[in-house]
Amino acid sequence: MATKSTLRRGFKSNAERLAIEYREKLSLHACDALCAFKLAKYLEVPVYSATDFLTSQDDIDRLSGLGDKDCGWSALTMPTLAGNRIIIHNPYHTSARQQSNVMHELAHIICKHERGEQNIEIPIPLGMRHFDEEQEEEAKCLGAVLQITRPGLLWARNRNMTTAEIASYFNASHEMVTYRMNTSGVIKQMIYRKAK
């Protein structure tokens, strides 16, 4: 989980601003759920299923987590020869996880993160890959905020929605809701209100 020291000053507040701005551009309220695939389309970032690139049944089995072959792979962003970026994701994950995976990769693109290694062939599905820790923390934060805004959390909590209801509303996992509650300051704000 990101701490205050791992994100540059002002990053979280800027992430909240961006999440609301993108919703406005897509005619959504700040408290509305935002579909990662619709945001990708708006940003003109093509999103592909990893199965579009696989021919081996063994690779498909690993991607789907069949038996003990699960590779644990979620998604990646990669440059194309045309100079743009595409996202390739694991379609076997739950809908909520796919939303999180794609939002995370979109966050890399929005932040203009660059891969350290260029022009390399990337095997799919992946087990592990090299990454920049600071960039990953930024993508984790922004991706989560894009999925669930702070105003959205406050709106949900003011309506006494449970974690499960919030997760369902935002098409997010329970873990993502808990992460956002902890990192957004909403829990502290709710405790402060009750104490007054």
mmCIF file of C-alpha atoms in Angstrom:
data_model
loop_
_atom_site.group_PDB
_atom_site.id
_atom_site.type_symbol
_atom_site.label_atom_id
_atom_site.label_comp_id
_atom_site.label_asym_id
_atom_site.label_seq_id
_atom_site.Cartn_x
_atom_site.Cartn_y
_atom_site.Cartn_z
ATOM 1 C CA MET A 1 0.000 0.000 0.000
ATOM 2 C CA ALA A 2 1.358 3.450 -0.915
ATOM 3 C CA THR A 3 2.393 5.711 1.910
ATOM 4 C CA LYS A 4 2.667 9.482 1.884
ATOM 5 C CA SER A 5 6.407 9.274 1.324
ATOM 6 C CA THR A 6 6.156 7.179 -1.851
ATOM 7 C CA LEU A 7 3.995 9.641 -3.794
ATOM 8 C CA ARG A 8 5.197 13.101 -4.699
ATOM 9 C CA ARG A 9 3.481 16.014 -2.980
ATOM 10 C CA GLY A 10 0.096 16.840 -4.484
ATOM 11 C CA PHE A 11 -0.194 13.607 -6.484
ATOM 12 C CA LYS A 12 -3.272 12.316 -4.627
ATOM 13 C CA SER A 13 -5.199 15.587 -4.919
ATOM 14 C CA ASN A 14 -4.308 15.817 -8.609
ATOM 15 C CA ALA A 15 -5.502 12.226 -9.089
ATOM 16 C CA GLU A 16 -8.871 13.134 -7.548
ATOM 17 C CA ARG A 17 -9.124 16.169 -9.823
ATOM 18 C CA LEU A 18 -8.361 14.085 -12.911
ATOM 19 C CA ALA A 19 -10.881 11.393 -11.948
ATOM 20 C CA ILE A 20 -13.623 14.015 -11.676
ATOM 21 C CA GLU A 21 -12.549 15.790 -14.893
ATOM 22 C CA TYR A 22 -12.694 12.569 -16.906
ATOM 23 C CA ARG A 23 -16.159 11.861 -15.542
ATOM 24 C CA GLU A 24 -17.314 15.340 -16.547
ATOM 25 C CA LYS A 25 -15.923 14.845 -20.057
ATOM 26 C CA LEU A 26 -17.913 11.615 -20.277
ATOM 27 C CA SER A 27 -21.073 13.336 -18.942
ATOM 28 C CA LEU A 28 -20.869 11.585 -15.587
ATOM 29 C CA HIS A 29 -21.256 12.944 -12.074
ATOM 30 C CA ALA A 30 -18.247 12.920 -9.742
ATOM 31 C CA CYS A 31 -19.961 10.164 -7.745
ATOM 32 C CA ASP A 32 -20.790 7.984 -10.741
ATOM 33 C CA ALA A 33 -19.074 4.738 -11.632
ATOM 34 C CA LEU A 34 -16.649 5.072 -14.549
ATOM 35 C CA CYS A 35 -16.081 2.116 -16.870
ATOM 36 C CA ALA A 36 -12.375 1.601 -17.597
ATOM 37 C CA PHE A 37 -13.121 0.441 -21.137
ATOM 38 C CA LYS A 38 -15.169 3.589 -21.864
ATOM 39 C CA LEU A 39 -12.380 5.760 -20.463
ATOM 40 C CA ALA A 40 -9.885 3.920 -22.669
ATOM 41 C CA LYS A 41 -12.075 4.578 -25.705
ATOM 42 C CA TYR A 42 -12.320 8.271 -24.779
ATOM 43 C CA LEU A 43 -8.520 8.429 -24.419
ATOM 44 C CA GLU A 44 -8.176 6.584 -27.752
ATOM 45 C CA VAL A 45 -6.242 3.743 -26.156
ATOM 46 C CA PRO A 46 -7.062 0.400 -27.802
ATOM 47 C CA VAL A 47 -7.664 -2.410 -25.297
ATOM 48 C CA TYR A 48 -7.168 -6.019 -26.336
ATOM 49 C CA SER A 49 -7.790 -9.334 -24.680
ATOM 50 C CA ALA A 50 -4.610 -11.349 -24.241
ATOM 51 C CA THR A 51 -6.399 -14.250 -25.922
ATOM 52 C CA ASP A 52 -6.228 -12.245 -29.183
ATOM 53 C CA PHE A 53 -2.484 -12.949 -29.197
ATOM 54 C CA LEU A 54 -2.351 -16.533 -27.918
ATOM 55 C CA THR A 55 -2.323 -19.676 -30.017
ATOM 56 C CA SER A 56 -1.035 -22.209 -27.505
ATOM 57 C CA GLN A 57 -3.636 -23.990 -25.347
ATOM 58 C CA ASP A 58 -1.030 -24.214 -22.579
ATOM 59 C CA ASP A 59 -0.656 -20.413 -22.587
ATOM 60 C CA ILE A 60 -4.432 -19.987 -22.502
ATOM 61 C CA ASP A 61 -4.647 -22.439 -19.589
ATOM 62 C CA ARG A 62 -1.969 -20.476 -17.720
ATOM 63 C CA LEU A 63 -3.775 -17.188 -18.410
ATOM 64 C CA SER A 64 -7.104 -18.572 -17.211
ATOM 65 C CA GLY A 65 -5.586 -20.096 -14.090
ATOM 66 C CA LEU A 66 -6.598 -23.615 -15.040
ATOM 67 C CA GLY A 67 -5.305 -26.078 -12.452
ATOM 68 C CA ASP A 68 -1.965 -25.113 -10.978
ATOM 69 C CA LYS A 69 -0.804 -23.255 -14.089
ATOM 70 C CA ASP A 70 -2.006 -19.760 -13.077
ATOM 71 C CA CYS A 71 0.645 -17.215 -14.093
ATOM 72 C CA GLY A 72 -0.908 -14.415 -12.012
ATOM 73 C CA TRP A 73 -0.786 -12.045 -14.985
ATOM 74 C CA SER A 74 -3.200 -9.086 -15.152
ATOM 75 C CA ALA A 75 -2.381 -6.551 -17.885
ATOM 76 C CA LEU A 76 0.289 -4.501 -19.580
ATOM 77 C CA THR A 77 0.717 -1.354 -21.616
ATOM 78 C CA MET A 78 2.974 -1.493 -24.630
ATOM 79 C CA PRO A 79 4.024 0.839 -27.450
ATOM 80 C CA THR A 80 3.200 -0.012 -31.043
ATOM 81 C CA LEU A 81 5.244 0.573 -34.184
ATOM 82 C CA ALA A 82 2.762 3.374 -34.996
ATOM 83 C CA GLY A 83 3.933 5.244 -31.879
ATOM 84 C CA ASN A 84 0.788 4.909 -29.796
ATOM 85 C CA ARG A 85 0.101 2.637 -26.823
ATOM 86 C CA ILE A 86 -2.204 -0.303 -26.387
ATOM 87 C CA ILE A 87 -3.382 -2.209 -23.340
ATOM 88 C CA ILE A 88 -3.526 -5.994 -23.260
ATOM 89 C CA HIS A 89 -5.447 -7.510 -20.354
ATOM 90 C CA ASN A 90 -6.472 -10.846 -18.868
ATOM 91 C CA PRO A 91 -10.142 -11.510 -19.780
ATOM 92 C CA TYR A 92 -10.363 -14.406 -17.312
ATOM 93 C CA HIS A 93 -10.292 -12.123 -14.292
ATOM 94 C CA THR A 94 -13.548 -11.019 -12.708
ATOM 95 C CA SER A 95 -15.241 -7.952 -14.150
ATOM 96 C CA ALA A 96 -14.184 -5.906 -11.098
ATOM 97 C CA ARG A 97 -10.583 -7.055 -11.433
ATOM 98 C CA GLN A 98 -10.571 -6.244 -15.160
ATOM 99 C CA GLN A 99 -11.763 -2.729 -14.337
ATOM 100 C CA SER A 100 -8.921 -2.345 -11.852
ATOM 101 C CA ASN A 101 -6.347 -3.826 -14.247
ATOM 102 C CA VAL A 102 -7.300 -1.540 -17.134
ATOM 103 C CA MET A 103 -7.566 1.551 -14.889
ATOM 104 C CA HIS A 104 -4.051 0.811 -13.599
ATOM 105 C CA GLU A 105 -2.669 0.641 -17.130
ATOM 106 C CA LEU A 106 -4.558 3.791 -18.164
ATOM 107 C CA ALA A 107 -2.998 5.523 -15.159
ATOM 108 C CA HIS A 108 0.461 4.664 -16.530
ATOM 109 C CA ILE A 109 -0.521 6.262 -19.836
ATOM 110 C CA ILE A 110 -2.106 9.350 -18.235
ATOM 111 C CA CYS A 111 1.029 9.826 -16.107
ATOM 112 C CA LYS A 112 3.165 9.433 -19.258
ATOM 113 C CA HIS A 113 5.237 6.699 -17.652
ATOM 114 C CA GLU A 114 7.920 5.235 -19.887
ATOM 115 C CA ARG A 115 9.116 1.643 -19.814
ATOM 116 C CA GLY A 116 12.780 1.242 -19.005
ATOM 117 C CA GLU A 117 13.317 -1.280 -21.773
ATOM 118 C CA GLN A 118 12.231 -0.443 -25.303
ATOM 119 C CA ASN A 119 11.644 -2.524 -28.428
ATOM 120 C CA ILE A 120 11.584 -5.868 -26.693
ATOM 121 C CA GLU A 121 9.283 -8.768 -27.404
ATOM 122 C CA ILE A 122 6.894 -9.269 -24.494
ATOM 123 C CA PRO A 123 5.681 -12.811 -23.868
ATOM 124 C CA ILE A 124 2.035 -13.231 -22.903
ATOM 125 C CA PRO A 125 1.016 -14.392 -20.404
ATOM 126 C CA LEU A 126 3.645 -12.916 -18.162
ATOM 127 C CA GLY A 127 4.745 -14.178 -14.802
ATOM 128 C CA MET A 128 6.931 -11.283 -13.681
ATOM 129 C CA ARG A 129 8.176 -8.086 -15.287
ATOM 130 C CA HIS A 130 10.531 -5.296 -14.371
ATOM 131 C CA PHE A 131 8.924 -2.084 -13.180
ATOM 132 C CA ASP A 132 9.753 1.245 -11.636
ATOM 133 C CA GLU A 133 8.503 1.270 -8.040
ATOM 134 C CA GLU A 134 7.601 4.978 -8.035
ATOM 135 C CA GLN A 135 5.679 4.661 -11.301
ATOM 136 C CA GLU A 136 3.837 1.609 -10.003
ATOM 137 C CA GLU A 137 2.772 3.463 -6.849
ATOM 138 C CA GLU A 138 1.521 6.372 -8.959
ATOM 139 C CA ALA A 139 -0.417 4.029 -11.251
ATOM 140 C CA LYS A 140 -1.833 2.159 -8.257
ATOM 141 C CA CYS A 141 -3.030 5.417 -6.697
ATOM 142 C CA LEU A 142 -4.415 7.045 -9.855
ATOM 143 C CA GLY A 143 -5.973 3.821 -11.122
ATOM 144 C CA ALA A 144 -7.803 3.341 -7.824
ATOM 145 C CA VAL A 145 -8.995 6.971 -7.742
ATOM 146 C CA LEU A 146 -10.201 6.724 -11.344
ATOM 147 C CA GLN A 147 -12.246 3.706 -10.325
ATOM 148 C CA ILE A 148 -13.638 5.161 -7.075
ATOM 149 C CA THR A 149 -13.523 8.905 -6.408
ATOM 150 C CA ARG A 150 -13.439 10.414 -2.930
ATOM 151 C CA PRO A 151 -16.774 12.212 -3.537
ATOM 152 C CA GLY A 152 -18.192 8.851 -4.613
ATOM 153 C CA LEU A 153 -17.062 7.237 -1.380
ATOM 154 C CA LEU A 154 -18.522 10.047 0.712
ATOM 155 C CA TRP A 155 -21.790 9.822 -1.239
ATOM 156 C CA ALA A 156 -21.935 6.067 -0.628
ATOM 157 C CA ARG A 157 -21.047 6.287 3.068
ATOM 158 C CA ASN A 158 -23.617 9.063 3.632
ATOM 159 C CA ARG A 159 -26.204 6.599 2.319
ATOM 160 C CA ASN A 160 -24.928 3.919 4.706
ATOM 161 C CA MET A 161 -23.926 1.666 1.840
ATOM 162 C CA THR A 162 -21.983 -1.437 2.855
ATOM 163 C CA THR A 163 -18.602 -2.344 1.398
ATOM 164 C CA ALA A 164 -20.347 -4.933 -0.773
ATOM 165 C CA GLU A 165 -22.852 -2.353 -2.049
ATOM 166 C CA ILE A 166 -20.099 0.172 -2.789
ATOM 167 C CA ALA A 167 -18.100 -2.521 -4.594
ATOM 168 C CA SER A 168 -21.127 -3.460 -6.684
ATOM 169 C CA TYR A 169 -21.938 0.171 -7.531
ATOM 170 C CA PHE A 170 -18.389 0.936 -8.738
ATOM 171 C CA ASN A 171 -17.785 -2.555 -10.216
ATOM 172 C CA ALA A 172 -14.814 -2.846 -7.864
ATOM 173 C CA SER A 173 -13.492 -5.520 -5.558
ATOM 174 C CA HIS A 174 -14.053 -5.380 -1.806
ATOM 175 C CA GLU A 175 -10.280 -4.967 -1.471
ATOM 176 C CA MET A 176 -10.345 -1.929 -3.760
ATOM 177 C CA VAL A 177 -13.137 -0.311 -1.730
ATOM 178 C CA THR A 178 -11.194 -0.902 1.493
ATOM 179 C CA TYR A 179 -8.003 0.462 -0.091
ATOM 180 C CA ARG A 180 -9.813 3.624 -1.226
ATOM 181 C CA MET A 181 -11.513 4.080 2.148
ATOM 182 C CA ASN A 182 -8.101 3.886 3.830
ATOM 183 C CA THR A 183 -6.164 6.090 1.397
ATOM 184 C CA SER A 184 -8.823 8.749 0.706
ATOM 185 C CA GLY A 185 -9.229 9.942 4.282
ATOM 186 C CA VAL A 186 -12.953 9.145 4.185
ATOM 187 C CA ILE A 187 -12.786 6.866 7.232
ATOM 188 C CA LYS A 188 -11.108 9.597 9.292
ATOM 189 C CA GLN A 189 -13.657 12.140 8.085
ATOM 190 C CA MET A 190 -16.575 9.899 9.030
ATOM 191 C CA ILE A 191 -15.093 9.243 12.496
ATOM 192 C CA TYR A 192 -14.547 12.989 12.990
ATOM 193 C CA ARG A 193 -18.170 13.723 12.039
ATOM 194 C CA LYS A 194 -19.482 11.157 14.491
ATOM 195 C CA ALA A 195 -17.294 12.554 17.262
ATOM 196 C CA LYS A 196 -18.671 16.093 16.845
#
